[in-house]
Short mmCIF file of C-alpha atoms in Angstrom, two decimals:
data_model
loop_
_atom_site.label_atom_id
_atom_site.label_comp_id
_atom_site.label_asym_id
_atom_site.label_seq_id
_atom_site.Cartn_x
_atom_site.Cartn_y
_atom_site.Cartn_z
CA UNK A 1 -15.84 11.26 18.91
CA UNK A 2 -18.45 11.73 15.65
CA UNK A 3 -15.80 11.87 13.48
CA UNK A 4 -13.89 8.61 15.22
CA UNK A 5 -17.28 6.81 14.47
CA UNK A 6 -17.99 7.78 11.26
CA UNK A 7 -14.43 6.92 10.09
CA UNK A 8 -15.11 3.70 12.23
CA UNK A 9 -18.15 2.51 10.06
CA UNK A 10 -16.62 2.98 6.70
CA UNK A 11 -13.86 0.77 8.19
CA UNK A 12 -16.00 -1.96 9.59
CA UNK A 13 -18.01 -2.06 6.04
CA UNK A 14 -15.44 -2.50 3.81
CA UNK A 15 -13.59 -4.82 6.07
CA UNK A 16 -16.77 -6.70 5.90
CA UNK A 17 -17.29 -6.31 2.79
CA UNK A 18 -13.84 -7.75 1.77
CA UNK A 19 -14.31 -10.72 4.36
CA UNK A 20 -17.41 -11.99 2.25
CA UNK A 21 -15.71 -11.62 -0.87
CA UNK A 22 -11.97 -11.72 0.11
CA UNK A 23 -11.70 -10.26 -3.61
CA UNK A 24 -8.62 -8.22 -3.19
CA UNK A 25 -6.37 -9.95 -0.61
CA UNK A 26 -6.44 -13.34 -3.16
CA UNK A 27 -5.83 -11.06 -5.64
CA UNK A 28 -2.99 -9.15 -4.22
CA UNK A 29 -1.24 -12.56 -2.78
CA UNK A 30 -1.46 -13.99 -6.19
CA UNK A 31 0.40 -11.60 -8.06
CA UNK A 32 3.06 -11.03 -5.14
CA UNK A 33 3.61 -14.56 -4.66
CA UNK A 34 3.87 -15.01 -8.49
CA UNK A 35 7.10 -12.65 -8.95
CA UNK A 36 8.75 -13.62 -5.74
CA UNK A 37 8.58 -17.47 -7.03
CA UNK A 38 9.60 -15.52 -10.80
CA UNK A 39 12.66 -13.79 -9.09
CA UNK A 40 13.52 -16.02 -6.43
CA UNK A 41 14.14 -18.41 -9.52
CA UNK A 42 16.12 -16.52 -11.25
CA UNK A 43 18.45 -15.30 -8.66
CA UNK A 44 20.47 -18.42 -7.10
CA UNK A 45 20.36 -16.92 -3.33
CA UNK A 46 23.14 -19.99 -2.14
CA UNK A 47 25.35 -19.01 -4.76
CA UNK A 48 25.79 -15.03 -4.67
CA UNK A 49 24.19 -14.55 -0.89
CA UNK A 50 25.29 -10.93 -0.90
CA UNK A 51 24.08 -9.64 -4.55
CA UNK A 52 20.92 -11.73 -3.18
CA UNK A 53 20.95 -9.07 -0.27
CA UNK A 54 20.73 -6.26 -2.60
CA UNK A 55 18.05 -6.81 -4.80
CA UNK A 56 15.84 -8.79 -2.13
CA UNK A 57 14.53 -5.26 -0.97
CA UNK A 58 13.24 -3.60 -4.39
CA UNK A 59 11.79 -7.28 -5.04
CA UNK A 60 9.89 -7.03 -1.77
CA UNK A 61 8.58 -3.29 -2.56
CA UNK A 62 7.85 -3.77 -6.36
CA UNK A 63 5.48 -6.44 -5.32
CA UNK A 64 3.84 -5.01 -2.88
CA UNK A 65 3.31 -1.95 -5.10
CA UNK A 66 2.14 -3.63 -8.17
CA UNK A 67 0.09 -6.16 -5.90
CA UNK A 68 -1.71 -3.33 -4.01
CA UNK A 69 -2.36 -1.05 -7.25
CA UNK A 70 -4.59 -4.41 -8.55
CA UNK A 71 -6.90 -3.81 -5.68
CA UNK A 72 -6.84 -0.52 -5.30
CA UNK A 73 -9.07 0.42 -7.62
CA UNK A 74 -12.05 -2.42 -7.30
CA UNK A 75 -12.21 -1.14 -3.56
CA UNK A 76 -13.73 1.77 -4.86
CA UNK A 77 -15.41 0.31 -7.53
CA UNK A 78 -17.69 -1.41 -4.49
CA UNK A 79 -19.06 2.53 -4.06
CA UNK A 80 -20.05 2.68 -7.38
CA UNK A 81 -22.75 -0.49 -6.86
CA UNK A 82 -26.31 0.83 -6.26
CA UNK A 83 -25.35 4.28 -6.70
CA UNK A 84 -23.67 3.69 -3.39
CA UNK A 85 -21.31 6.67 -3.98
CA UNK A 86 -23.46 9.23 -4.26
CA UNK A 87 -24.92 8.44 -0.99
CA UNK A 88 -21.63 8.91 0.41
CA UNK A 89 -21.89 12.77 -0.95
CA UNK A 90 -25.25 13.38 0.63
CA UNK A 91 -24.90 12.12 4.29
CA UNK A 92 -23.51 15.07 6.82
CA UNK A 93 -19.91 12.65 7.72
CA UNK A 94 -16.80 14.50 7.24
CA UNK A 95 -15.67 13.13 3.12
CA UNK A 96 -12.20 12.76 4.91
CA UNK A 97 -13.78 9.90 6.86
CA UNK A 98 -14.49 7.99 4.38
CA UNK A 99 -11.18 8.50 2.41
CA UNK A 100 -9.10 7.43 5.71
CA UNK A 101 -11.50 4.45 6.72
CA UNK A 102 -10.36 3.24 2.90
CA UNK A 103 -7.09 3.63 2.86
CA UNK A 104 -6.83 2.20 6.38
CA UNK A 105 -8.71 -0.93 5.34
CA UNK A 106 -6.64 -1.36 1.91
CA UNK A 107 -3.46 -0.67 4.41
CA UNK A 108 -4.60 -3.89 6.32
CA UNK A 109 -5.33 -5.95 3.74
CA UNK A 110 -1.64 -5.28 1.99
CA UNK A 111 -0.31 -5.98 5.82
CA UNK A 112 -2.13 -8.90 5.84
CA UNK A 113 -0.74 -10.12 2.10
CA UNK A 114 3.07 -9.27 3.84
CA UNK A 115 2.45 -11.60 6.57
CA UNK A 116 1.74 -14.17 3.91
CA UNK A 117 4.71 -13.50 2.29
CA UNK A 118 7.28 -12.80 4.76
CA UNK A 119 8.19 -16.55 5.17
CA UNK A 120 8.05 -17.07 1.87
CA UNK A 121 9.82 -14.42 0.79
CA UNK A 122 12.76 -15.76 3.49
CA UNK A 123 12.66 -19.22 2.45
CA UNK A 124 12.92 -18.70 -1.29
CA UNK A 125 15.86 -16.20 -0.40
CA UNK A 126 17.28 -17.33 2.18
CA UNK A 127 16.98 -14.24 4.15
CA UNK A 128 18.55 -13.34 7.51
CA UNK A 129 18.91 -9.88 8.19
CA UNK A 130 22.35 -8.37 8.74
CA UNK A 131 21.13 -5.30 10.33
CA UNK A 132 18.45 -4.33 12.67
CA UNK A 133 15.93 -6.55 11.93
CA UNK A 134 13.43 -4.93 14.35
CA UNK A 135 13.45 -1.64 11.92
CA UNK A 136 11.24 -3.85 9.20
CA UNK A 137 9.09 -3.43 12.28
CA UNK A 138 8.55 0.12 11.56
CA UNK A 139 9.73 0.62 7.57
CA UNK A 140 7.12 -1.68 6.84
CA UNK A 141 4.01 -0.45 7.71
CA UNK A 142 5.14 3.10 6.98
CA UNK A 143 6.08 2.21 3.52
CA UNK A 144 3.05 0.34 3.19
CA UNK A 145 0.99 3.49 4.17
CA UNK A 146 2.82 5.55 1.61
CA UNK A 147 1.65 3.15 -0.92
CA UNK A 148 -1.95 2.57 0.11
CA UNK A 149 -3.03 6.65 0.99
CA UNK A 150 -1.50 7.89 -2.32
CA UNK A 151 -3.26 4.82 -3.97
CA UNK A 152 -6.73 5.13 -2.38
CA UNK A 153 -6.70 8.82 -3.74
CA UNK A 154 -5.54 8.60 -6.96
CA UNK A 155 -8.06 5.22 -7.72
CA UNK A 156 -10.70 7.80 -6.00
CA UNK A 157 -9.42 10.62 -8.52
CA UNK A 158 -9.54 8.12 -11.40
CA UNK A 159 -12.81 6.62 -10.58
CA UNK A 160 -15.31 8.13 -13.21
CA UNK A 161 -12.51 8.06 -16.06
CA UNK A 162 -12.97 5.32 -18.87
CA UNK A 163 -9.29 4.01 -18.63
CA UNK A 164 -9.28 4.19 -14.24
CA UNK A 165 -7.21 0.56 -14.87
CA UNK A 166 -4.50 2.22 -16.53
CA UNK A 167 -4.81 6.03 -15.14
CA UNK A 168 -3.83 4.90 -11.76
CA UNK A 169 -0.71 3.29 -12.45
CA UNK A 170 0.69 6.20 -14.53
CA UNK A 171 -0.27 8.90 -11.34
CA UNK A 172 0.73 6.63 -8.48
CA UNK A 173 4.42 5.12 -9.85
CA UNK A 174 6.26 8.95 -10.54
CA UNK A 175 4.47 10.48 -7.38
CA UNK A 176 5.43 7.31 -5.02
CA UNK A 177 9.05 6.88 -6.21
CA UNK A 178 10.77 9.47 -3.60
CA UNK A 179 8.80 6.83 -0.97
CA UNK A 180 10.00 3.87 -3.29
CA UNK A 181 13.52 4.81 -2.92
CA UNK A 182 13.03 5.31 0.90
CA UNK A 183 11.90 2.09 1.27
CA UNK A 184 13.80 0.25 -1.10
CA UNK A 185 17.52 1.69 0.71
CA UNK A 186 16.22 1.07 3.95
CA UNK A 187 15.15 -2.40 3.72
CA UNK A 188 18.04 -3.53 1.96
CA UNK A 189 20.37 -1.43 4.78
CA UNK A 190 18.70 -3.93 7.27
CA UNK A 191 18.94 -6.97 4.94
CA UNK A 192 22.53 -6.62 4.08
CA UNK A 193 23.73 -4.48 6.71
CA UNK A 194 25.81 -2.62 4.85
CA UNK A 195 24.18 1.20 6.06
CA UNK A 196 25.14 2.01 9.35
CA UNK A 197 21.92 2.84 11.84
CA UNK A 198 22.49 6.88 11.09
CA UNK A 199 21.93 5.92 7.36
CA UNK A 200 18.86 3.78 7.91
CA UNK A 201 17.33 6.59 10.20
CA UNK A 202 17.76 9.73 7.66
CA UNK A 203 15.72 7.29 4.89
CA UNK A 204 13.17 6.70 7.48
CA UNK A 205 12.86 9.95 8.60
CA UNK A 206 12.39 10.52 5.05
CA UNK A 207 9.46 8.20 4.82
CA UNK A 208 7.99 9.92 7.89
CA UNK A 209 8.04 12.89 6.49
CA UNK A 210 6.98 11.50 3.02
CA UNK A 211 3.86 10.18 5.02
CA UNK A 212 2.32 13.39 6.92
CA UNK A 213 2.84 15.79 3.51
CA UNK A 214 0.93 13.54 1.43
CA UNK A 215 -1.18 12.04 3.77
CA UNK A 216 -2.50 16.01 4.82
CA UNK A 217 -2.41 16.57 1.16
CA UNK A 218 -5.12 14.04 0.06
CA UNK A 219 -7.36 14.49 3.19
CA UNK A 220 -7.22 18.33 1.85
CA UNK A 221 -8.13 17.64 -1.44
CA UNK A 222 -10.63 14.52 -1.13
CA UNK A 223 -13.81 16.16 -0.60
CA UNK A 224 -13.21 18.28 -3.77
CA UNK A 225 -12.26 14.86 -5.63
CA UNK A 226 -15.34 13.31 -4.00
CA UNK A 227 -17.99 16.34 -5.05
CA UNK A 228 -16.39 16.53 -8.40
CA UNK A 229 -19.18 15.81 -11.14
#
């Protein structure tokens, strides 16, 4: 129960913090909304409906990746106000606590950016899945987690290095692309239903397992990222 309420607060304060400001989520919808409109331009979806179908899936995920990795980093550029992370080293909470209360908040605010987006994204597209629909029910968030807990530790890594803009792109694309393709095939098997549902399982199965490794691998390892001087 102490650790449920520590990993509780840091939740609460930097979804608090990001109601005030509501820095990141404008941020993210911007740019995600600005290369749907790009692509959904440049593809006509009336005239080719099925090359549409194929391409409509690593639209949706590149977006959402580059859209996320523009927040990632000023959530923990928040800790670094008032010496505000080195407080975080001193008090007795688990560190894991507060590396899961951030990635679960940054997970929410990307959820809340595909919400935006989702009728968008169908309307520019003219989207109507072929498949399952109710599996973007459950690729979603877990690709969406893949992105945000590999993010929130490699901005965390990052964080006292002069170039932490540019050092988290080049750590988070090569390590998230096994997860990329997961999603990417997946989504597009239930967009253009051309995987059958045996398919679609073994790549989210594949994004399950993608999930627990890495997310056990950065709770591991964040308290020696956090204490590092």
């Amino acid at each position: 129960m102490s650790y449920l309420r520590h990993l509780l607060t840091h939740l609460r304060k930097d979804l608090r913090l990001e109601w005030r400001s509501r820095d990141s989520i404008n941020g993210m919808l911007f740019f995600a909304l600005l290369v749907v409109v790009v692509f959904g331009l440049a593809f006509d979806p009336t005239g080719y409906p099925s090359t549409t179908r194929q391409v409509t899936g690593a639209i949706l995920w590149v977006a959402l990746l580059f859209a996320s990795i523009t927040a990632l980093n000023q959530s923990w550029t928040r800790e670094l106000r008032n010496q505000v992370l080195e407080a975080q080293r001193m008090t007795p909470a688990p560190a894991s606590t507060l590396f899961l209360g951030k990635a679960l908040a940054n997970m929410i605010f990307v959820l809340v950016v595909e919400a935006v987006m989702a009728p968008i994204f169908v309307v520019f597209f003219n989207l109507h899945p072929l498949g399952n629909a109710w599996l973007l029910a459950l690729i979603m968030p877990l690709g969406t987690w893949a992105l945000v807990v590999n993010g929130t530790f490699f901005a965390a890594l990052g964080l006292r290095a002069r170039n932490r803009e540019l050092l988290l792109p080049l750590l988070l694309l090569p390590i998230t692309l096994p997860a990329l393709l997961a999603m990417v095939q997946s989504t597009t098997g239930v967009l253009a239903g051309d995987l059958d549902p045996i398919q679609i399982n073994t790549w989210i199965k594949q994004l399950v397992a993608y999930d627990i490794i890495f997310t056990t691998a950065c709770i591991l390892l964040f308290e020696t990222v956090l204490n590092a001087e």
